[in-house]
XYZ file of C-alpha atoms in Angstrom:
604
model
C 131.619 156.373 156.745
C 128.673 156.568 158.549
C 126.326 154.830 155.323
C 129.115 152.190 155.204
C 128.367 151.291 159.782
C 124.519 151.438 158.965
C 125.860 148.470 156.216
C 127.392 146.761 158.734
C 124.438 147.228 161.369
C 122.014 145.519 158.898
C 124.158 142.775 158.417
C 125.095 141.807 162.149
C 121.447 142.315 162.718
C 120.184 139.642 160.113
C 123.051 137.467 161.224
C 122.083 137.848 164.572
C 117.974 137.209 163.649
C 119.193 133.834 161.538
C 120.632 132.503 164.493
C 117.569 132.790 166.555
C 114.922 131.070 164.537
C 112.413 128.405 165.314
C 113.103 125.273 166.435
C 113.430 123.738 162.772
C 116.539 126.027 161.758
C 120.235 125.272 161.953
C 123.154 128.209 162.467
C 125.828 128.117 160.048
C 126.662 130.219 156.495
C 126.415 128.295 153.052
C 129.570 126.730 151.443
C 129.530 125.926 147.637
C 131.445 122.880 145.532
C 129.545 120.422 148.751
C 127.358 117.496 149.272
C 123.711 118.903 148.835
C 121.533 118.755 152.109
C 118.459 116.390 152.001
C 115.343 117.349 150.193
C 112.347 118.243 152.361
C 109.786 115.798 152.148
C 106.845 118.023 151.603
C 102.886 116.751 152.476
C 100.091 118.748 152.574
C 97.531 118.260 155.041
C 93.635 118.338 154.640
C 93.990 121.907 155.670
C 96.299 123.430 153.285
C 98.699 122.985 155.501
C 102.163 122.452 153.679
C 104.616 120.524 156.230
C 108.080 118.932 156.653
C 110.599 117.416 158.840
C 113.580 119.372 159.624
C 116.960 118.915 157.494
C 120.195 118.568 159.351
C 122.666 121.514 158.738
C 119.813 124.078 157.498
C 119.583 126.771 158.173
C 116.598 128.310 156.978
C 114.070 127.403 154.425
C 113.315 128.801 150.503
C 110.035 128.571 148.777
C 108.038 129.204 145.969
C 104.075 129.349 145.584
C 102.619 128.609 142.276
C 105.478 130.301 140.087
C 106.418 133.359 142.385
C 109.249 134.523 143.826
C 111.066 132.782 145.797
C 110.794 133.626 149.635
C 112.338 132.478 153.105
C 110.901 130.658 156.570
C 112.897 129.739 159.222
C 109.268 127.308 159.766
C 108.677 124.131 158.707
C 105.332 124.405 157.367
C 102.969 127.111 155.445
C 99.396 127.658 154.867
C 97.848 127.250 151.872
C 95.272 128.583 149.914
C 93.063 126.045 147.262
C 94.711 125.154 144.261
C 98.471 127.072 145.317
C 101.114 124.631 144.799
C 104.774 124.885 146.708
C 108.189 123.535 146.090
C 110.705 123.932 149.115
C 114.395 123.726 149.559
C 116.705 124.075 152.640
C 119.224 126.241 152.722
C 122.905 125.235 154.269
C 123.848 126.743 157.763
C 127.231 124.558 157.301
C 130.673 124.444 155.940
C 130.504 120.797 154.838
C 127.417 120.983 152.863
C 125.306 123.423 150.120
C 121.561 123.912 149.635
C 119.474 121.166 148.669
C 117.380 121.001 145.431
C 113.909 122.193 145.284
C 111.230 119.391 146.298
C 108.755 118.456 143.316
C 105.497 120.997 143.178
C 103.073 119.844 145.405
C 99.106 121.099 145.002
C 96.781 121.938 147.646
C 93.727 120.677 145.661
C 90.122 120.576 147.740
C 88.270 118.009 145.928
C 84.876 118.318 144.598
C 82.692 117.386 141.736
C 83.039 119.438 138.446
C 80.233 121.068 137.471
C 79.559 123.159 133.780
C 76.279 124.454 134.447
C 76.894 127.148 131.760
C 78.223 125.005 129.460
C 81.477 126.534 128.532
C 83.608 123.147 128.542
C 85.635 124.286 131.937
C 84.441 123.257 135.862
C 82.365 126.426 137.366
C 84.125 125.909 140.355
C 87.866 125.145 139.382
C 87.800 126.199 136.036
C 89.986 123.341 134.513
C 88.337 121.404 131.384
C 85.458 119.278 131.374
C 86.019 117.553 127.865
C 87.752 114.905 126.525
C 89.514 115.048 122.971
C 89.040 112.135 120.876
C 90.784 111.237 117.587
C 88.910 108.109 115.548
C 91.016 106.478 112.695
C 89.625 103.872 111.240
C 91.389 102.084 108.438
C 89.354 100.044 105.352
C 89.926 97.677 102.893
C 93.672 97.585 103.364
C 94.138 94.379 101.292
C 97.475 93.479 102.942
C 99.313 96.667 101.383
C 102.408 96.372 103.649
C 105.500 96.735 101.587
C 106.132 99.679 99.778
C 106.055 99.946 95.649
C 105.903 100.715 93.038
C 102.163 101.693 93.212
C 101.243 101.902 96.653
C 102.844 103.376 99.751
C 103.231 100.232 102.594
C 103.081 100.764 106.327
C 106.326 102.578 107.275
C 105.444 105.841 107.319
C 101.770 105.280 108.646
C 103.585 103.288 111.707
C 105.493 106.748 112.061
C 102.221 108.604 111.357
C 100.603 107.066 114.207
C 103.655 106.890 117.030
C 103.868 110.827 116.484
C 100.027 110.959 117.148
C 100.482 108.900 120.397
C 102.861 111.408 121.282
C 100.149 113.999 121.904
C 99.381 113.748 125.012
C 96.149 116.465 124.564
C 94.563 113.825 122.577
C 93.238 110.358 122.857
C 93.547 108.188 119.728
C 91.008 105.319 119.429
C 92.073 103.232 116.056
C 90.171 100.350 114.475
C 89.696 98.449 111.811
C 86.367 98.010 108.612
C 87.533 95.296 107.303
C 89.429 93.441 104.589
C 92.994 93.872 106.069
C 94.152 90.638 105.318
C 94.212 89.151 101.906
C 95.449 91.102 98.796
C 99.539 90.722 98.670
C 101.887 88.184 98.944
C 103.208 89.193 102.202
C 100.072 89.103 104.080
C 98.091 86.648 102.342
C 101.000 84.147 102.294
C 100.576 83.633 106.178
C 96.596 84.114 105.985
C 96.964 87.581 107.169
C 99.020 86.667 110.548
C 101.412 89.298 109.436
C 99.082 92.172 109.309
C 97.868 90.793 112.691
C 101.181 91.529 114.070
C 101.160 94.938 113.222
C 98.151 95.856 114.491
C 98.562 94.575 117.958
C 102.077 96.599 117.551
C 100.130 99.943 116.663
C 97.313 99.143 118.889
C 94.262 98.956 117.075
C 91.259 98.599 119.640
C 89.273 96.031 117.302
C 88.942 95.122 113.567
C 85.561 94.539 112.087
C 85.171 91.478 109.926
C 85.196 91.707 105.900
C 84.012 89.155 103.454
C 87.700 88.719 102.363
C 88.719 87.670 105.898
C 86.807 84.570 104.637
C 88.481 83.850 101.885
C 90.663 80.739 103.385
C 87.535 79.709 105.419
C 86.584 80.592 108.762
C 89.186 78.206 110.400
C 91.775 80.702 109.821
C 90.175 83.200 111.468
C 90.059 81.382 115.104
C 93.788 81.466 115.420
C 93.839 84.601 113.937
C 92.169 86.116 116.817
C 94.004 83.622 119.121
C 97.472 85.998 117.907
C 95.512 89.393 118.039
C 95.422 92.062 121.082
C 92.659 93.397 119.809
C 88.886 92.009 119.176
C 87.285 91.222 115.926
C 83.801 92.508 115.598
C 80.583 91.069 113.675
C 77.625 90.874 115.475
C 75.796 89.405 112.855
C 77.950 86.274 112.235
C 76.564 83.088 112.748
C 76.851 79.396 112.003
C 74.290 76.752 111.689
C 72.067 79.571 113.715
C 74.785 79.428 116.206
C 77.587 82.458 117.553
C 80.879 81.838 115.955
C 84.112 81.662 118.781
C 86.408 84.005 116.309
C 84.063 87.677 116.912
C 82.049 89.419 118.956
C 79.420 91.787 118.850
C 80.993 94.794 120.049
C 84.283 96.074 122.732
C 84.674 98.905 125.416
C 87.675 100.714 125.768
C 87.796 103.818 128.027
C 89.938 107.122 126.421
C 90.191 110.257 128.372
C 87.532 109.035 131.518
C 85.122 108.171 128.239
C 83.623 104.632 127.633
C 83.401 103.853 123.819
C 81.355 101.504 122.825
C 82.434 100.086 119.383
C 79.986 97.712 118.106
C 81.120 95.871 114.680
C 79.077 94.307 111.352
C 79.718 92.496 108.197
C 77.764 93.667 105.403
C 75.006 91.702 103.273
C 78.102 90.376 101.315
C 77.926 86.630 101.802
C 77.793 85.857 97.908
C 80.856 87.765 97.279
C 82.378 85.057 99.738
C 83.764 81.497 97.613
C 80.935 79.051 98.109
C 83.880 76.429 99.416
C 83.177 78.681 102.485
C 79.886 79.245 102.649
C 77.709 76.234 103.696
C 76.245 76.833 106.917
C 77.400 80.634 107.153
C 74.768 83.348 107.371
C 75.100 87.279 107.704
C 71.945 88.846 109.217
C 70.950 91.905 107.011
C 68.711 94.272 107.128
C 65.895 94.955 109.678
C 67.679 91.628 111.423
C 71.214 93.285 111.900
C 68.889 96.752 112.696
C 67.599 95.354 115.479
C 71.208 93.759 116.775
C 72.561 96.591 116.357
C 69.894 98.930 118.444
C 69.629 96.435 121.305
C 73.122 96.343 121.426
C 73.853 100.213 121.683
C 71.316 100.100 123.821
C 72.716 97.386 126.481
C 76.032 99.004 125.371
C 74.983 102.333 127.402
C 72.465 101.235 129.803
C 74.342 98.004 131.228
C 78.386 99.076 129.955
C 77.660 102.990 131.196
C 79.210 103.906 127.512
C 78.707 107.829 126.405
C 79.993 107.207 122.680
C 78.576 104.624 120.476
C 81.213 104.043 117.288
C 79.627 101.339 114.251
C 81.801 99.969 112.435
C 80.437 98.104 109.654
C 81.696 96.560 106.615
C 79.207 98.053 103.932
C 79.070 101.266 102.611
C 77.452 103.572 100.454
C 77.996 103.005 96.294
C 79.230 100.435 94.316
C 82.542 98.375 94.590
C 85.828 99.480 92.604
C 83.333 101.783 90.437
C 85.186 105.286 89.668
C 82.061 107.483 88.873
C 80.168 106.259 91.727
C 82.990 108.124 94.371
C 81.099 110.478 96.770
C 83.246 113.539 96.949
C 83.748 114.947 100.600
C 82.353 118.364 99.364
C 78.854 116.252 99.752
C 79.000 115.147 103.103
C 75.328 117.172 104.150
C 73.452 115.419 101.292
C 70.449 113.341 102.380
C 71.910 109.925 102.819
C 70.133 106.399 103.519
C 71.399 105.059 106.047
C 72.970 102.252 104.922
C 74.227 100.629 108.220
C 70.699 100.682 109.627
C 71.390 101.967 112.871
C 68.657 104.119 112.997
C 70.263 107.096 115.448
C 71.030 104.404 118.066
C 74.742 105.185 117.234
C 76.885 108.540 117.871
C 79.095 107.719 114.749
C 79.872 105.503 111.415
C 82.740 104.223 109.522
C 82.167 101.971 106.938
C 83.703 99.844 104.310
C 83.958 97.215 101.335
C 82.637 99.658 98.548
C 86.180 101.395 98.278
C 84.938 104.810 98.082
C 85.662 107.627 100.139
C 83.295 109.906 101.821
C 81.832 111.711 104.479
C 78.260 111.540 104.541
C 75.298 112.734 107.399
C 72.048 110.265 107.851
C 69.039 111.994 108.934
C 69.553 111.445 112.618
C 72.785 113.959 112.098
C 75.318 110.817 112.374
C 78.485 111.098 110.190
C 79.467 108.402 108.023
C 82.779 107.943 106.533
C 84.575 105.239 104.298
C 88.239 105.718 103.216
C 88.438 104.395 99.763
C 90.571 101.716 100.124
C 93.925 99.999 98.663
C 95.633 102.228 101.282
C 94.490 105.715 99.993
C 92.618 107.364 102.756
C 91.961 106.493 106.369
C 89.017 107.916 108.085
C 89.235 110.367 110.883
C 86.907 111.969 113.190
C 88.025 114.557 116.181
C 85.475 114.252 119.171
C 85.311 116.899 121.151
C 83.184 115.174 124.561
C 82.133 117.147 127.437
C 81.815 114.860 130.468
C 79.399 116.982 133.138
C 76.685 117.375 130.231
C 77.760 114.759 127.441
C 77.294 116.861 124.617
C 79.921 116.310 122.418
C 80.799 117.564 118.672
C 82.441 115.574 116.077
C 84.565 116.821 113.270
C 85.030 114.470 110.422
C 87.739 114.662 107.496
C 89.598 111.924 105.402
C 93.364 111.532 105.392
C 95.028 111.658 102.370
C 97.894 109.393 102.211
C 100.634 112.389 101.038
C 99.493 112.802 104.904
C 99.911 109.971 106.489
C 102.420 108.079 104.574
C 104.363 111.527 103.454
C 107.770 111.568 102.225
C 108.725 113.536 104.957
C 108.002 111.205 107.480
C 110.742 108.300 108.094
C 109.359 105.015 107.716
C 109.431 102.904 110.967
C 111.329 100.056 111.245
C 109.510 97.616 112.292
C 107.513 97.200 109.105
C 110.877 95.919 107.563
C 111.288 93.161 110.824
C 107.935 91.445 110.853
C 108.707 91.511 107.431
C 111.825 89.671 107.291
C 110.334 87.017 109.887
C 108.193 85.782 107.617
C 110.310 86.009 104.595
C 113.908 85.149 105.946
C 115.300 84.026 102.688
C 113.703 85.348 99.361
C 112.298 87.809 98.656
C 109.125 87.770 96.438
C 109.336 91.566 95.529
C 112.881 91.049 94.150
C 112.898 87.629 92.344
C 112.281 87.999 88.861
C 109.957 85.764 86.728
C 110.559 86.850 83.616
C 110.108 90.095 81.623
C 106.945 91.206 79.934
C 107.207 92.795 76.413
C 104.513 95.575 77.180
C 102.193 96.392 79.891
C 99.319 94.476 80.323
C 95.907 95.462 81.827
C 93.175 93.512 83.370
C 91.692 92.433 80.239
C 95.070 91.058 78.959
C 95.519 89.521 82.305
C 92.146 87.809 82.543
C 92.319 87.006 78.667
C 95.242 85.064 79.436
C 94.491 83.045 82.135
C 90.996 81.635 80.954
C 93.385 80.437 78.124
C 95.592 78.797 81.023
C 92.719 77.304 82.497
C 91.231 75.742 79.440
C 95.469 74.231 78.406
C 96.242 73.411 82.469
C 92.151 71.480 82.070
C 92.967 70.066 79.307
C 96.111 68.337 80.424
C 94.823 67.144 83.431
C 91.456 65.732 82.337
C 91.209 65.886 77.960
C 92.135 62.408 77.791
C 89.029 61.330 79.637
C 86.578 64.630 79.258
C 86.036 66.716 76.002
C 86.814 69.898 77.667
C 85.519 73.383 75.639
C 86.194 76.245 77.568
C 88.394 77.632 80.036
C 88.044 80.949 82.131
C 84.658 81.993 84.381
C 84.518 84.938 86.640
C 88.121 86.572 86.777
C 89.105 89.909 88.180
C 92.057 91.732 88.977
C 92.734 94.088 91.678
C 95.126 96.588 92.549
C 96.759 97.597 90.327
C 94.512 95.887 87.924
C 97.471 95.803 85.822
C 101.264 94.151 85.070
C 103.708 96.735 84.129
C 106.136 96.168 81.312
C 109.662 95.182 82.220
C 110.681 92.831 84.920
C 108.094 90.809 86.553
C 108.159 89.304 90.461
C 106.064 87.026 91.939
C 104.960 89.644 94.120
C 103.692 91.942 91.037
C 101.435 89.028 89.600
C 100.247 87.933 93.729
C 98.737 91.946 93.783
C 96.415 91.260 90.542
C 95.683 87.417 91.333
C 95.093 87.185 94.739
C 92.477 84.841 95.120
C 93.005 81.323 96.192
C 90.276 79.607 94.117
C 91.243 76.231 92.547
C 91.046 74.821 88.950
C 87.886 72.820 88.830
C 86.880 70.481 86.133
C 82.989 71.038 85.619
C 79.852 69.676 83.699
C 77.451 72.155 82.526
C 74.116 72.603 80.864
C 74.174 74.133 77.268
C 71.378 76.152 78.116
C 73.625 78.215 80.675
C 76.894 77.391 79.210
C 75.148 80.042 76.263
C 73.673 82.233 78.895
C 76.197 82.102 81.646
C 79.973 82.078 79.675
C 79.200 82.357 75.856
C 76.724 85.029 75.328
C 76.753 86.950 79.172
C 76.941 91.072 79.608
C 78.818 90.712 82.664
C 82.606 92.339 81.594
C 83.886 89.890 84.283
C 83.213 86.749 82.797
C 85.854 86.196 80.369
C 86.538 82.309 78.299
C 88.739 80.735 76.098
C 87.710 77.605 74.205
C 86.727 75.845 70.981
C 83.251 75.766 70.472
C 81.055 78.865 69.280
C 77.202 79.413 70.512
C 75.847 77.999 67.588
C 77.608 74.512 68.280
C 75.981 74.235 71.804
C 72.872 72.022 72.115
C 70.694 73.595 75.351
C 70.156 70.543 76.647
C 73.542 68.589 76.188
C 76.221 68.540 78.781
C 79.281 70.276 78.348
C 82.515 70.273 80.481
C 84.632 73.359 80.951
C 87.414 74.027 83.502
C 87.067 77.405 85.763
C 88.179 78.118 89.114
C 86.277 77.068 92.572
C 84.815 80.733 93.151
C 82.864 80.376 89.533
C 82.731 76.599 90.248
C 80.439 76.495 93.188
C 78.493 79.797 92.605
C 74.696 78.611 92.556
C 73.304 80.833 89.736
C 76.129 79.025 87.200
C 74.737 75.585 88.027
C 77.967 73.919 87.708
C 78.685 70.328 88.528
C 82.206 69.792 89.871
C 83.775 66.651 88.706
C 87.311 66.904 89.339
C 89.840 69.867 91.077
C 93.846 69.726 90.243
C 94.422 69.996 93.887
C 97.819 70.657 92.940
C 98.906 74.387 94.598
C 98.400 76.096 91.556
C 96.328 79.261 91.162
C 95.626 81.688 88.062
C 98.242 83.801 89.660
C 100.899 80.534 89.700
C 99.388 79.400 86.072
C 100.136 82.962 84.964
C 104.255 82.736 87.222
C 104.862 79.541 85.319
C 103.834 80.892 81.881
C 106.195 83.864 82.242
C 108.706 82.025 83.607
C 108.656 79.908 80.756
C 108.913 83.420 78.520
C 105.086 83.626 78.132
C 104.733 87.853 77.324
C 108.185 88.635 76.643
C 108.099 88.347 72.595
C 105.046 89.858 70.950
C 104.346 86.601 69.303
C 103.792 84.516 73.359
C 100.788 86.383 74.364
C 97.244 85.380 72.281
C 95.141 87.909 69.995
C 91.748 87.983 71.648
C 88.761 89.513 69.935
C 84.997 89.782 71.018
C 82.814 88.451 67.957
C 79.159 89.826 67.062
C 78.232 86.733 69.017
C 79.502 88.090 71.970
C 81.766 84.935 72.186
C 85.545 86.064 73.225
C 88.267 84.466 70.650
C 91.707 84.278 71.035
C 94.895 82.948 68.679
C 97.938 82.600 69.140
């Protein structure tokens, strides 16, 4: 009996204590299933002094500081100590209402500069982080591979790949562009590469660096081009008639994590690989010329922008073009390597293009240089770890594989399928069948049979007037450099036949129609005609009918006489001849042979 009044005693007393509190408190017990009182409005003075204005109907006040326990004040307002944070609620004195939430954490923080004298990565005085975390991806030689199949992966999954990166919030992603994104598949090149555009302002790249092949419908495409994109393109060695171009610049800024980048851009010494339809007036600086753009530019880059990281992006690279044994293997990246971008230490790192190889690589100055194949089969990443008090940084390169990025596992975002659609509304040129082909048919099939379609679509046009003897010139197929057996789409012959050069009618010398077509090393060059080396006279005239890129490149010393102007391409040449059943009976497709004469000879 006598524990149970000491009970009692206690409570009256704490009863009695809650009704006499400061000025800020309000009498009455707590009733539940209620409106909530008011949240206090908490501020925090220059002091530490944590404050708010009373709450009708409380009666008292709970708190928490940092993540303690939660205590009582009948006050309304607390000291502080630097860096504590506080959350506050008031607690009902009234039948007609219950406790109010807690107020969002407020921080008592005394500002100051951040200091990492000892250069651990954390402030000496606060002890948060000093750094920044960086991501890099930079994307090469895409060649318009969009849409899934057969062969490639498209951009579903990568679109995924990269949302779930933004995600992150303990990293900043900085993605851009080497070059070549544009032409390579009917989806893209069909609207001169304004689909792709789309997609990257979607995914936010932060600039794309010029390739040769964003040249290959001439430069006017490339002004509205950049007109549509977010983003800027890059190529500060781009000139014509000795004058800057209005469609790139020489490098952008963008700021990640409190860190300027500076991100300066370059087109390799690639200007022949370019159709000369495009050419005249166009120059690429190379060499020491784009060494010493680039250094003054990284240098006004940092001294007049206030940039700490200096990214070149160039479209060049180290090996040769679409040449299997030449691949660097990323086992290799700390053997000596020439720099081949010429930046001469004035950058912090590299990634690189146009050769389709993949690789990480160190110059001599330490810089990393990486190129990510291309044909969508790597993308090039770098992690930058960036302190900001003493702006050393570290850089850790790798290469994406794409069972990474564009993985099974990941579900392919939807919006590759709706920019899609809105430039193909009606038919589909990944669905629409041609014709069928008997067996598959590799590069030299495919090039075999369009110098044949050259010299027959020539000879229609112009035999009457012109004794036409040869077809074909410089053809090439890409990826995948071959036409499987089965069904064939428009789509499927577009992917090996890209280009948009024209038929051309031309007049030749016999000298270099021997040394050029007939009796030439170069595996590229492939022909189709009547007349053998020993009929050609060196210093007759000959006409033959090849394509614009052969056409009007300077070492061939061809005279154009006529073009079909018609639309037609070898890829359309090559549609028409399967739609007409060209391929699908062993008997359609010509028997080609290379002679002793090194003179290629085909029969039907």
């Amino acid at each position: 009996m006598k524990k149970f009044l000491s009970k009692v005693s206690v409570f009256f007393a704490i009863v009695f204590l809650l009704g006499t509190v400061g000025a800020c408190a309000v009498s009455k017990p707590q009733t539940n299933n209620l409106p909530k009182l008011s949240v206090p409005n908490v501020t925090i003075d220059d002091n530490g002094v944590a404050s708010w204005e009373k709450v009708g109907y409380a009666i008292y006040y709970a708190y928490v500081i940092d993540s303690g326990a939660e205590k009582i004040t009948d006050e309304c307002k607390l000291q502080l100590a630097e860096n504590e944070s506080i959350k506050v609620k008031a607690v009902s004195g009234s039948e007609n209402y219950v406790d109010s939430d807690f107020s969002q954490p407020k921080t008592y923080a005394v500002e100051h500069e951040h200091a990492d004298n000892d250069g651990d990565g954390t402030c000496d005085v606060c002890g948060v982080s000093v750094k920044a975390e960086l991501s890099f991806l930079a994307v090469n030689d895409l060649h318009g591979k969009f849409m899934d199949t057969a062969n490639q992966p498209g951009l579903d999954e990568f679109t995924t790949y990269l949302k779930n990166l933004y995600s992150d919030t303990s990293r900043e992603e900085v993605l851009l562009s080497s070059g070549d994104m544009w032409q390579g598949t009917v989806e893209s090149s069909g609207n001169k590469g304004r689909l792709m555009t789309e997609w990257m302002n979607e995914v936010g790249f932060s600039s794309m660096t010029l390739g040769n092949h964003e040249y290959d419908w001439g430069a006017q495409v490339l002004t509205p081009n950049s007109e549509l994109a977010k983003f800027p393109f890059l190529a500060i060695n781009v000139t014509y008639n000795g004058q800057a171009v209005n469609y790139c610049s020489a490098s952008t800024v963008v700021e990640k994590g409190g860190i300027k980048i500076g991100i300066i851009g370059a087109i390799g010494d690639c200007l022949s690989s370019i159709s000369g339809d495009f050419t005249e007036g166009l120059q690429f600086a190379a060499g020491n010329a784009l060494t010493k753009l680039v250094k003054n530019e990284a240098t006004r880059l940092r001294n007049e922008e206030d940039c700490d990281f200096i990214v070149y992006s160039i479209h060049e690279g180290y090996g040769d073009s679409f040449s299997p044994s030449s691949v660097i293997s990323v086992s290799q990246y700390d053997i000596p390597y020439y720099d081949v971008s010429l930046s001469d230490g004035y950058v912090d790192l590299v990634f690189e293009g146009h050769t389709h190889q993949h690789y990480i690589l160190k110059d001599e100055y330490g810089v990393y240089h990486l190129q990510g194949g291309g044909e969508n089969k790597y993308i090039s990443s770098a992690d930058v770890s960036f302190n900001i008090k003493t702006a050393e940084y570290t850089v850790t390169p790798r290469l994406l594989k794409r069972n990474v990025y564009a993985s099974s596992s990941l579900e392919g975002d939807t919006l590759i399928e709706e920019i899609f659609t809105r430039y193909f509304p009606d038919e589909n040129p990944y669905t629409t069948i041609l014709g069928t082909n008997n067996s598959r048919k590799d590069g030299e099939d495919i090039c075999e049979q369009v110098a044949r379609l050259y010299y027959e679509a020539g000879n229609s046009a112009w035999g009457d007037n012109y004794d036409v003897v040869l077809g074909g010139g410089y053809l090439k197929t890409r990826s995948p450099y071959s036409v499987a057996a089965g069904n064939v789409t428009y789509a499927d012959l577009f992917s090996v036949l890209p280009f948009d050069n024209e038929i051309v009618l031309g007049r030749i010398k016999g000298s270099d129609l021997l040394s050029k077509f007939l009796q030439t090393s170069n595996g590229n060059y492939h022909v189709y005609g009547r007349i053998t080396p020993y009929e050609v006279s060196n210093n007759d005239y000959y006409y033959i009918v090849v394509d614009s890129y052969t056409s009007t490149y300077k070492p061939n010393r061809i005279t154009e006489v006529a073009r079909l102007n018609n639309g037609k391409y070898a890829r359309d040449l090559l549609a028409d001849f399967i739609s007409a059943g060209g391929w699908g009976s062993q008997r359609t497709s010509p028997t080609c042979s290379v002679g002793y004469d090194g003179l290629i000879r085909c029969t039907l």
